[in-house]
XYZ file of C-alpha atoms in Angstrom:
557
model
C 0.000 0.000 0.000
C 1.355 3.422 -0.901
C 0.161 6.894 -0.629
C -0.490 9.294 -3.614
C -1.743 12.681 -3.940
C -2.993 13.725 -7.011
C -5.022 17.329 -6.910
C -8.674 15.579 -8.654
C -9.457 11.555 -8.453
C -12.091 10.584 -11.065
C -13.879 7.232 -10.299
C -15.354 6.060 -13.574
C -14.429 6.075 -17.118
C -18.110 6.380 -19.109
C -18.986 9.796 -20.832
C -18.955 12.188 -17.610
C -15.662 10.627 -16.023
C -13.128 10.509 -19.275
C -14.846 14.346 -20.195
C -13.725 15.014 -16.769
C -10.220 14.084 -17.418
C -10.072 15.476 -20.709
C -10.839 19.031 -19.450
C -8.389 18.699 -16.576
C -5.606 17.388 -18.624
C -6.205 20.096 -21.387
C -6.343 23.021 -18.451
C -2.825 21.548 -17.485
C -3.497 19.480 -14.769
C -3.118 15.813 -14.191
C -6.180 13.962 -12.435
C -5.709 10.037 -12.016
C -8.983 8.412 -13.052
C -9.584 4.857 -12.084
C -12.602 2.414 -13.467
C -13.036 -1.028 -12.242
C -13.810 -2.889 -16.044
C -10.731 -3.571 -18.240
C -11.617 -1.348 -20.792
C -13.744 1.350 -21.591
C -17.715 0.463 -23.319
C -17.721 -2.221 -25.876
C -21.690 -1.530 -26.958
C -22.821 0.933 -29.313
C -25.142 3.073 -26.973
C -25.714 6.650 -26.446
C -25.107 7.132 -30.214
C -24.706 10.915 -30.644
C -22.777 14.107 -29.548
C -25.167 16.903 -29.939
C -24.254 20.350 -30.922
C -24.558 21.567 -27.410
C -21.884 18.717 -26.226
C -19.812 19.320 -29.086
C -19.312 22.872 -29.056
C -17.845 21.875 -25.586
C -15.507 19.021 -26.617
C -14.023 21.178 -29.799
C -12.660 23.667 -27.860
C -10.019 20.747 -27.146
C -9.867 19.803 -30.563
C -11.733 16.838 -30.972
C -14.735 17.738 -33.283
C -13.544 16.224 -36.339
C -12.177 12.932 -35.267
C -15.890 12.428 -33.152
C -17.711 13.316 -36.293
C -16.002 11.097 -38.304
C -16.389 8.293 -35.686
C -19.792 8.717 -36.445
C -20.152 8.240 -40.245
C -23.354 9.255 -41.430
C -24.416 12.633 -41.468
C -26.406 13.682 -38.413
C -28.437 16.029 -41.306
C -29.571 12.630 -42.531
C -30.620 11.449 -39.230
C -34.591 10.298 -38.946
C -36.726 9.500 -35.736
C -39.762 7.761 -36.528
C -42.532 6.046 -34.409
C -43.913 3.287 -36.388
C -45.024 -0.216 -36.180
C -42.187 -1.808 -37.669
C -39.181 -0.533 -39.707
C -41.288 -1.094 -43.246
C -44.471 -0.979 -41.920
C -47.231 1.539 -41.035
C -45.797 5.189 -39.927
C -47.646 6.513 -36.423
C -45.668 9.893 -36.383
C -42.024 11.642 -37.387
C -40.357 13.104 -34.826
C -37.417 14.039 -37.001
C -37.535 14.079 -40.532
C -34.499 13.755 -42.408
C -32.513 17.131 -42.770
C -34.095 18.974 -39.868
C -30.956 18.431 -38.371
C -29.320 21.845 -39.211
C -27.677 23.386 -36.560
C -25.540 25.751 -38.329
C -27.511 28.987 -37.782
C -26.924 28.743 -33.641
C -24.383 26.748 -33.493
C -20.691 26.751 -34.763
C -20.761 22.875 -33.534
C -21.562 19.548 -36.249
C -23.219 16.713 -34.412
C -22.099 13.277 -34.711
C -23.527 10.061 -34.809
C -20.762 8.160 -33.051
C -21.595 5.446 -29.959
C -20.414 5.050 -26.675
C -17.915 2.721 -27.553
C -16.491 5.407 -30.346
C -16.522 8.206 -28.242
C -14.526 7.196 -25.524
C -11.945 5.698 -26.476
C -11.238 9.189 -28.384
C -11.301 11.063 -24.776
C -9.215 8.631 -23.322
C -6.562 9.291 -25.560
C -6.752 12.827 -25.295
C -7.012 12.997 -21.501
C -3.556 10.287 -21.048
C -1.824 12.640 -24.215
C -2.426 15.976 -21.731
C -1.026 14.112 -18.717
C -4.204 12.461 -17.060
C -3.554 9.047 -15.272
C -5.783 6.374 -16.551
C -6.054 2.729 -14.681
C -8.383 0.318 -15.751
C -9.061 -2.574 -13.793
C -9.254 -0.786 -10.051
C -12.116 -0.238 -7.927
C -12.881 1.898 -5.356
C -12.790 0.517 -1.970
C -13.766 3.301 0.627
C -14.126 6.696 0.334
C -14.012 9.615 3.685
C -13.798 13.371 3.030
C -12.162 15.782 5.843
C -11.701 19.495 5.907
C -8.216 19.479 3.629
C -9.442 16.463 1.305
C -10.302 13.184 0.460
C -8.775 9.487 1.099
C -10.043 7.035 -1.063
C -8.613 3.274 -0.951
C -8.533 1.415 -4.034
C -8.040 -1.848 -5.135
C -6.712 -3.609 -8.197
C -8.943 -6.017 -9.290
C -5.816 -8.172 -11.080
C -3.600 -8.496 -8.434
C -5.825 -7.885 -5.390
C -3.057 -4.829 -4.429
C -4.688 -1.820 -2.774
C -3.691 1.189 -2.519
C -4.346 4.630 -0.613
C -5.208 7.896 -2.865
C -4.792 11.560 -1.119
C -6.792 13.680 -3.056
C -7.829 17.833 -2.943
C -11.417 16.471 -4.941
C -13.363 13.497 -6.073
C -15.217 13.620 -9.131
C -17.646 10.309 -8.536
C -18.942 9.155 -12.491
C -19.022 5.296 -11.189
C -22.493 5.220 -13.144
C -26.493 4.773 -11.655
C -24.900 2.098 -8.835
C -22.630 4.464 -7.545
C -20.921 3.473 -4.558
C -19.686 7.056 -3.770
C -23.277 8.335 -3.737
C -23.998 5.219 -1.410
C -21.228 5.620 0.266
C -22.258 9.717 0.873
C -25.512 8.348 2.083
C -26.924 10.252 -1.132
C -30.307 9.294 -2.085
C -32.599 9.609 -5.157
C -35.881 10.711 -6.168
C -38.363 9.777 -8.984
C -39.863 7.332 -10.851
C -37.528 4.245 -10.325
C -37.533 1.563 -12.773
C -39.690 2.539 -15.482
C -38.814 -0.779 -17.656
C -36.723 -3.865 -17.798
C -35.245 -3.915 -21.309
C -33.119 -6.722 -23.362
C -30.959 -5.430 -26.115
C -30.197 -7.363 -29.488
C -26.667 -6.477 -31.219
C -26.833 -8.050 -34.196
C -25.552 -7.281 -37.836
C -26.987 -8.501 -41.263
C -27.377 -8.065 -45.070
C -29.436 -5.756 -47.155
C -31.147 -4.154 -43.694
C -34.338 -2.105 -45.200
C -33.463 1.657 -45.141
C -29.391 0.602 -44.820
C -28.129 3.487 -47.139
C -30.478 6.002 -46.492
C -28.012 6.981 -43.145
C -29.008 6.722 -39.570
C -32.683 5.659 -38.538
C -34.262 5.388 -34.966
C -37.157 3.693 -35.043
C -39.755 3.475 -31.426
C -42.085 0.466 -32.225
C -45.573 0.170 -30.973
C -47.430 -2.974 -32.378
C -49.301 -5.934 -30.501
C -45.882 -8.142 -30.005
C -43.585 -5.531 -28.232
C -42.773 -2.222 -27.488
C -39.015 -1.330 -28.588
C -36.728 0.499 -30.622
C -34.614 -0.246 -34.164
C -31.334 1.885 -34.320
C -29.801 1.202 -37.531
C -26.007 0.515 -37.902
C -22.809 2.053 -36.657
C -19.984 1.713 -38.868
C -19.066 -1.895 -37.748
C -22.347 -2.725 -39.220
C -23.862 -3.250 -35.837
C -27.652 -2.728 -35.645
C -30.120 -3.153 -32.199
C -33.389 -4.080 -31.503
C -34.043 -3.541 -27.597
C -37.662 -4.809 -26.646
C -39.561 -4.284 -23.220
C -40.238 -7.795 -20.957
C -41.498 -8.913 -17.681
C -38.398 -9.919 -15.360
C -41.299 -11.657 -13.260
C -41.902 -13.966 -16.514
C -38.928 -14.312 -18.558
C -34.962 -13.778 -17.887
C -32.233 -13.554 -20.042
C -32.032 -17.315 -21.290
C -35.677 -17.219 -22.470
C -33.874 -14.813 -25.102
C -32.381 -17.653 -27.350
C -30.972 -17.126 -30.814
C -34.361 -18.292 -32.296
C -36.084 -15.878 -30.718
C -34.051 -12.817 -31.093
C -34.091 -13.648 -34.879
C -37.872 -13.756 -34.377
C -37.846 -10.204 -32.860
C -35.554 -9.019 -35.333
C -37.546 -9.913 -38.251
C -40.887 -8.510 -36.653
C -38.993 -5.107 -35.916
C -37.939 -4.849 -39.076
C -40.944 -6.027 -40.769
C -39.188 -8.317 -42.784
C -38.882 -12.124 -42.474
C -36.271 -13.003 -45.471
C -33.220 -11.117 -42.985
C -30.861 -13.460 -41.789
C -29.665 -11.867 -38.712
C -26.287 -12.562 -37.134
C -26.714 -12.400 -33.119
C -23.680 -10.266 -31.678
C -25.029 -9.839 -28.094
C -27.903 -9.877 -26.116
C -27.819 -7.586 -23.112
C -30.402 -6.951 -20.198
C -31.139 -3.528 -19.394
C -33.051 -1.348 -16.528
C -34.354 1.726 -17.674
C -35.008 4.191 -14.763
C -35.755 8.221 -13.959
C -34.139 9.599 -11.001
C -31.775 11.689 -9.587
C -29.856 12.436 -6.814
C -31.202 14.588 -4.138
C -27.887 16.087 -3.578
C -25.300 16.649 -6.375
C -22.154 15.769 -3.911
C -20.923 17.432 -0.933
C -17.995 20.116 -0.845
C -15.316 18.243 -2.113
C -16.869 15.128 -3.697
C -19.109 15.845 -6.765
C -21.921 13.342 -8.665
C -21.418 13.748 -12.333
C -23.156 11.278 -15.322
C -25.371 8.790 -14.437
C -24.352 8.707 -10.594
C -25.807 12.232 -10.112
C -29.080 11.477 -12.377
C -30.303 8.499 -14.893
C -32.925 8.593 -17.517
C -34.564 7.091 -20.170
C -32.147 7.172 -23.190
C -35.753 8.272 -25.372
C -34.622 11.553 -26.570
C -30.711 10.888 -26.311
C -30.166 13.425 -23.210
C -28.322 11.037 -21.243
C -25.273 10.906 -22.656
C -25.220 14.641 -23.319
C -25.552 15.262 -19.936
C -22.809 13.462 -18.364
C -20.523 15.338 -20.958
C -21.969 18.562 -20.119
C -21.485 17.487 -16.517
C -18.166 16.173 -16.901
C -17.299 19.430 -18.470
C -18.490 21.624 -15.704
C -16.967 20.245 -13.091
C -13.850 19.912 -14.487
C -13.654 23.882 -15.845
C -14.173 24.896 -12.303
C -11.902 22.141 -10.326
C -8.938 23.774 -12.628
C -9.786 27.613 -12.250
C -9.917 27.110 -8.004
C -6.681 24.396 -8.081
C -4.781 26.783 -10.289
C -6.110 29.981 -8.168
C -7.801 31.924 -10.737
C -10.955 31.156 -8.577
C -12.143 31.042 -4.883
C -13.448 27.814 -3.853
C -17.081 28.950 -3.415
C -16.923 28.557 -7.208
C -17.539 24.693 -6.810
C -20.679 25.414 -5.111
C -22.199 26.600 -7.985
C -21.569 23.147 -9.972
C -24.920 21.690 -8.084
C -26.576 25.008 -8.075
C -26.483 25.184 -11.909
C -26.442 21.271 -13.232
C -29.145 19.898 -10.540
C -31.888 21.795 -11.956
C -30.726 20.891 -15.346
C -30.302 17.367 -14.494
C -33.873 17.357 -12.809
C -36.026 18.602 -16.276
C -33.685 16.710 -18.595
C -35.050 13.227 -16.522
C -38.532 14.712 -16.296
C -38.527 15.528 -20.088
C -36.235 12.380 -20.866
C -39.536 10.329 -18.828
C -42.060 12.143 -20.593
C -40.123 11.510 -24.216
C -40.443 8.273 -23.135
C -44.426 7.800 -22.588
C -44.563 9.640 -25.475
C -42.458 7.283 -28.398
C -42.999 4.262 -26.520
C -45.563 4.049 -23.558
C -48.779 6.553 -24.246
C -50.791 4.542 -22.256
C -48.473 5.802 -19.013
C -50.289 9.106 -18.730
C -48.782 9.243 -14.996
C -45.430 10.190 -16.996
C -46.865 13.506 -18.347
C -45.855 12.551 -21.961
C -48.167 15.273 -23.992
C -45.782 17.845 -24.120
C -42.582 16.222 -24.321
C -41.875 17.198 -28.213
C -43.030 20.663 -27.356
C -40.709 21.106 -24.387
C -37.479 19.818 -25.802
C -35.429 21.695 -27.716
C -35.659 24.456 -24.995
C -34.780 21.701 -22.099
C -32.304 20.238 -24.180
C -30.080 23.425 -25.922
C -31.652 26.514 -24.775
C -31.182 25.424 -20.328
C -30.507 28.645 -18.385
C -28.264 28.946 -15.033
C -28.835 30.109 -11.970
C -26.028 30.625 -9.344
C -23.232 32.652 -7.672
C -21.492 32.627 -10.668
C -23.984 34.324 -12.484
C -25.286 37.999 -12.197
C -28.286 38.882 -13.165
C -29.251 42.266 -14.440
C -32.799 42.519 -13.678
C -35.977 41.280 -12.661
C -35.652 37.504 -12.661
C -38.928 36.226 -14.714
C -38.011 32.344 -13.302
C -37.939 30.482 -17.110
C -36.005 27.344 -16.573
C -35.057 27.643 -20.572
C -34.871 29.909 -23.656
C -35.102 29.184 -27.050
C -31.488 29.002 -28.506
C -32.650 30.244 -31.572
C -33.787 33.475 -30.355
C -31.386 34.403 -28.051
C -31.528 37.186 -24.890
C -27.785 37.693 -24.044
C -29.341 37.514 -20.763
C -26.643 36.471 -18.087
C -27.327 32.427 -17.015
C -27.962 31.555 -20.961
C -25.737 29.806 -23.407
C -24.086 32.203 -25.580
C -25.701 33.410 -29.038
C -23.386 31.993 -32.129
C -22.007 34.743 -33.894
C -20.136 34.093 -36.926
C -17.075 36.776 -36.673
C -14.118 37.765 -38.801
C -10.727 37.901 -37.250
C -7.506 38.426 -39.862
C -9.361 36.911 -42.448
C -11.038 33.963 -40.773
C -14.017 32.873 -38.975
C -15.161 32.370 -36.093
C -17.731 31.803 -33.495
C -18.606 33.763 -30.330
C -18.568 30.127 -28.498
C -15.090 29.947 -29.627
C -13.458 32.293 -27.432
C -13.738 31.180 -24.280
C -10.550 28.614 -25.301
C -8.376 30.340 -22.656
C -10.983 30.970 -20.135
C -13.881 33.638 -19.894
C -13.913 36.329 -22.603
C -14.889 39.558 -22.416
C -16.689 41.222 -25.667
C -17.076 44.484 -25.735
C -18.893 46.848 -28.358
C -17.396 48.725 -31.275
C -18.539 52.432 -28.925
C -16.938 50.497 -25.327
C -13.629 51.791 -25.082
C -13.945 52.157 -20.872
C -14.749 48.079 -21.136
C -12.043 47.630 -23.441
C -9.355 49.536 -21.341
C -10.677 48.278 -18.242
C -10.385 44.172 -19.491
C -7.295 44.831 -21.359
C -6.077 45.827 -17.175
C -7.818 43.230 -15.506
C -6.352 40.693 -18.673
C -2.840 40.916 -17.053
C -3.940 39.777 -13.858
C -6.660 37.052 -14.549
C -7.829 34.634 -16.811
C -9.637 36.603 -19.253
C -9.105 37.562 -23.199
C -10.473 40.723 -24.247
C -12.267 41.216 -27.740
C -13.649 44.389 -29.231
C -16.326 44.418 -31.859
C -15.398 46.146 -35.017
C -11.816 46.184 -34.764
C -10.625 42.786 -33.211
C -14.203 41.237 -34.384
C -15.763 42.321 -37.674
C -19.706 41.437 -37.966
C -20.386 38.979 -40.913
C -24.081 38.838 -40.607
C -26.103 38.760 -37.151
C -25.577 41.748 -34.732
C -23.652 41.436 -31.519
C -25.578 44.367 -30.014
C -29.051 43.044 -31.045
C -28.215 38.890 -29.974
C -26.720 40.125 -26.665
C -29.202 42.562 -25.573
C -26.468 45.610 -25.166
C -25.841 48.765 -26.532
C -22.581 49.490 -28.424
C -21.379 50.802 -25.347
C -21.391 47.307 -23.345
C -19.901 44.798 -22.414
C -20.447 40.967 -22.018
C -18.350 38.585 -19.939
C -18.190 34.519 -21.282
C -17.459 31.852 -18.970
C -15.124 29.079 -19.934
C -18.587 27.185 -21.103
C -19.730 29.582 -23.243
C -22.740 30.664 -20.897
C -22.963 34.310 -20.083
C -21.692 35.232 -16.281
C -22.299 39.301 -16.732
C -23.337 42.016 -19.097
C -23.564 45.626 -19.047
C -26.039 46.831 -21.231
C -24.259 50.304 -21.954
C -21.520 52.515 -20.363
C -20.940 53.107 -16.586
C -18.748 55.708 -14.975
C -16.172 53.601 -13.441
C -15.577 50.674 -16.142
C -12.668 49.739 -14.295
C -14.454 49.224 -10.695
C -17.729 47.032 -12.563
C -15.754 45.096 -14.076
C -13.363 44.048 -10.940
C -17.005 43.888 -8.908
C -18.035 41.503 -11.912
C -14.889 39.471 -11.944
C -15.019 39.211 -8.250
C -18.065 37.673 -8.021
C -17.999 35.497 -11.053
C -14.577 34.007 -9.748
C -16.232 33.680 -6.107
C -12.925 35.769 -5.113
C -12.265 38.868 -3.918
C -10.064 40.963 -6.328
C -7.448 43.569 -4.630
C -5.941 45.037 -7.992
C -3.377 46.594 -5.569
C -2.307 43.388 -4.422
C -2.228 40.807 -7.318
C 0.486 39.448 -8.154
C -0.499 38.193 -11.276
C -2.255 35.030 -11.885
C -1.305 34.698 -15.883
C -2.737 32.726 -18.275
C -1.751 32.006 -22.041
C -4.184 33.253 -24.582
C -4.626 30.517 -27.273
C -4.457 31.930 -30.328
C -7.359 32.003 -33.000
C -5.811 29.912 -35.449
C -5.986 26.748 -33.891
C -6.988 24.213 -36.783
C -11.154 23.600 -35.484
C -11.680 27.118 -35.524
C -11.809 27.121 -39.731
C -14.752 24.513 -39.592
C -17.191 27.064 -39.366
C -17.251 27.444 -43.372
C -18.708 23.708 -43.339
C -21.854 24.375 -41.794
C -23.460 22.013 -38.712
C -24.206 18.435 -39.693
């Protein structure tokens, strides 16, 4: 047994964990991440990064090499409730080519699976210095005033070993033995379904090269889903049945060929069975997001129906949060209050994603559950799922409060607590997005008439992790107005946190630029701010020319 100390342990390497890691490693520190399986998922699940998640993951770089993992075009992409693959149509959710996110989003989707898209942050996060060991569990887990002390166990050898850490990022999935551990419990639904999953692969699959289908099936055999194949060729059917009646071995290879065919509609397929895997689906989440230096991310803070494909996308955007805020207070750019505010903004968020997530689900699969409130679902998600607003310490709000838990991303406020508007901008002859800048840390824009802002973050730049943009001479307009999608004058000013959210604005000038924007900063950063006495935190502003930032020209897929 030995003793180690590094400043985050991550237990878990699924979506929220390894996005964890990522982020640390690419904010220059080195978390150790352990996960008790040998390697990370072998199934194609959770089969999509959505432009929200992505415009998170390519500010590290990785938006090509996830799109590609995902082959088809998401534009092509078609959600359909039906009876069977080629039989009667009961609704589209999605037809094909509504998938354009290009006019709010610099970001493409992608179509890639579990199984793709971690094995692509795990490389990044061990290139950028993160510690990755497969293979170990966690043992025991106490917190104390300085830190944690975790003891963990490799599952090989049976060697265990003692971890001194500053923070614990707990991903270790919907069983999570740190939230058990934490005496953390969970509300909602419970078990909604018990669910067995058919991998298989075959020849001449109907619809097979007109890109990526998801099918919800509703006809007198079963209730289930179709999700056509990855690029291994993969394909599943997943069907509902009664644990009470049937287990895993009533599933023989007869009978998933059965189910196959029926899904499909389509009884000359010869199926080849891959796997067969039993699955719970379940809505609920955590009634407490961690405690102050432990922190529920993924599915150990909140799990949900995968109807509506939130789930992954929200242990990414978790993963994320977290991990921007853990380096900003270990690197002292922040106070530690600043970690606070990761339950204050991604509970509520993590709350209506599983309520909409549970209503998506009555909806495409289950209308006869009308105790899962499944008539608005379609209506409600696009705002739940892009257009989420935050409420915290780390967010100042400049008026009256009108208590919307979303906005439509499409029409954006530039109030503070929303996601950023996309902006498509022209710096030295290229261009790029609003939700771009924020590579180094928060950004400040100001307008082309601010020069008090300007002067004022240009000061405050030496000292603390901002970069400082001016509209019209660093930033040239191509199309949409930065006064009009911010809600400012051309006087004002608008501050961007590291995840493109908006912390402060100033809707035109004040007297003392200087002294609102150190009040700003202060708060934001959950840190007072003495400009007398800094001695300089520094930070490295990444320059715009970093290869992603010329995808813009492409368009969202």
């Amino acid at each position: 047994m030995s003793d180690r100390t590094p400043s985050v342990l991550i237990i878990g390497a699924g979506l929220a964990g390894l996005t964890a890691a990522a982020t640390l490693a690419w904010r220059g520190l080195r978390p150790l991440l352990v996960e008790r399986h040998a390697s990370t998922s072998q199934h194609p699940r959770a089969r999509s990064v959505n432009f929200r998640s992505m415009e998170l993951l390519r500010l590290m770089g990785l938006e090509d090499e996830l799109v590609a993992a995902g082959g088809n075009s998401m534009q092509d992409f078609k959600i359909v409730i039906a009876e069977s693959v080629t039989g009667r149509e009961i609704k589209t959710i999605l037809p094909r080519g509504a998938w354009d996110t290009a006019p709010f989003s610099p970001a493409r989707a992608s179509g890639a699976g579990q199984d793709r898209i971690e094995p692509i942050l795990r490389r990044y996060a061990e290139e950028h210095g993160a510690q990755i060991r497969v293979s170990t569990e966690l043992v025991s887990l106490s917190e104390d005033e300085d830190g944690v002390e975790a003891l963990i166990r490799d599952r090989l050898s049976g060697a265990e070993e003692r971890i001194r850490a500053d923070y614990v990022v707990a991903a270790d999935g919907n069983r999570s033995l740190v939230r058990n551990l934490l005496g953390i419990g969970l509300n909602g639904q419970g078990t909604l379904s018990h669910n067995m999953a058919v991998v298989f692969s075959a020849d001449d699959l109907p619809l097979s090269q007109q890109g990526m289908v998801l099918y919800y099936l509703q006809n007198p055999g079963f209730t289930g889903v179709y999700i056509s194949p990855d690029l291994d060729g993969r394909a599943l059917v997943s069907v509902e049945y009664d644990p009470a009646r049937e287990s895993r071995e009533d599933f023989t290879k007869a009978r998933c060929v059965a189910l196959i065919r029926a899904a499909l509609g389509a009884d000359q397929v010869e199926p080849r069975i891959i796997e067969v895997i039993a699955w719970e689906m379940a809505s609920q989440v955590a009634n407490r997001f961690g405690t102050r230096r432990v922190f529920l991310a993924g599915d150990a803070a909140h799990t949900m129906p995968p109807t509506g494909g939130l789930g992954g996308q929200t242990a990414i955007q978790d993963g994320f949060d977290i991990a921007w805020k853990l380096a900003m207070v270990l690197k002292g750019e922040a106070g530690s209050d600043l970690l606070a505010t990761y339950a204050q903004e991604r509970q509520p968020v993590g709350e209506r994603t599983v309520a909409l997530q549970t209503a998506t689900y009555a909806a495409r699969m289950r209308p006869d559950r009308k105790d899962l409130g499944g008539e608005n679902a379609e209506a409600d998600y696009f705002g739940v799922a892009f257009g989420y607003r935050y409420r915290s310490a780390a967010i100042l709000q400049d008026g009256p409060d009108d208590c919307a838990s979303s906005e439509n991303p499409m029409q954006p406020s530039g109030r503070p607590g929303t996601r950023a508007a996309h902006l498509v901008l022209e710096t030295d002859g290229k261009l790029v997005s609003t939700l771009d800048l924020i590579q180094s840390g928060f950004a400040l824009l100001v307008g082309p008439q601010a020069q008090g802002f300007e002067k004022a973050g240009r000061e405050l730049a030496m000292e603390l992790p901002v970069s400082v943009y001016r509209i019209g001479t660093d930033l040239i307009e191509c199309e949409a107005s930065f006064t009009a999608n911010f809600g400012v004058g051309p006087q004002g000013a608008v501050l961007l946190r590291p995840d493109g959210f908006i912390a402060w604005r100033s809707v035109g000038a004040v007297e003392d630029a200087t002294d609102v924007l150190t009040q700003a900063l202060a708060r934001v950063l959950c840190r007072p701010i003495d400009r007398q006495l800094l001695n300089g935190v520094g930070f490295d502003r990444v320059g715009l020319d970093r290869p992603h930032l010329g995808e813009l020209q492409r368009g969202a897929a």
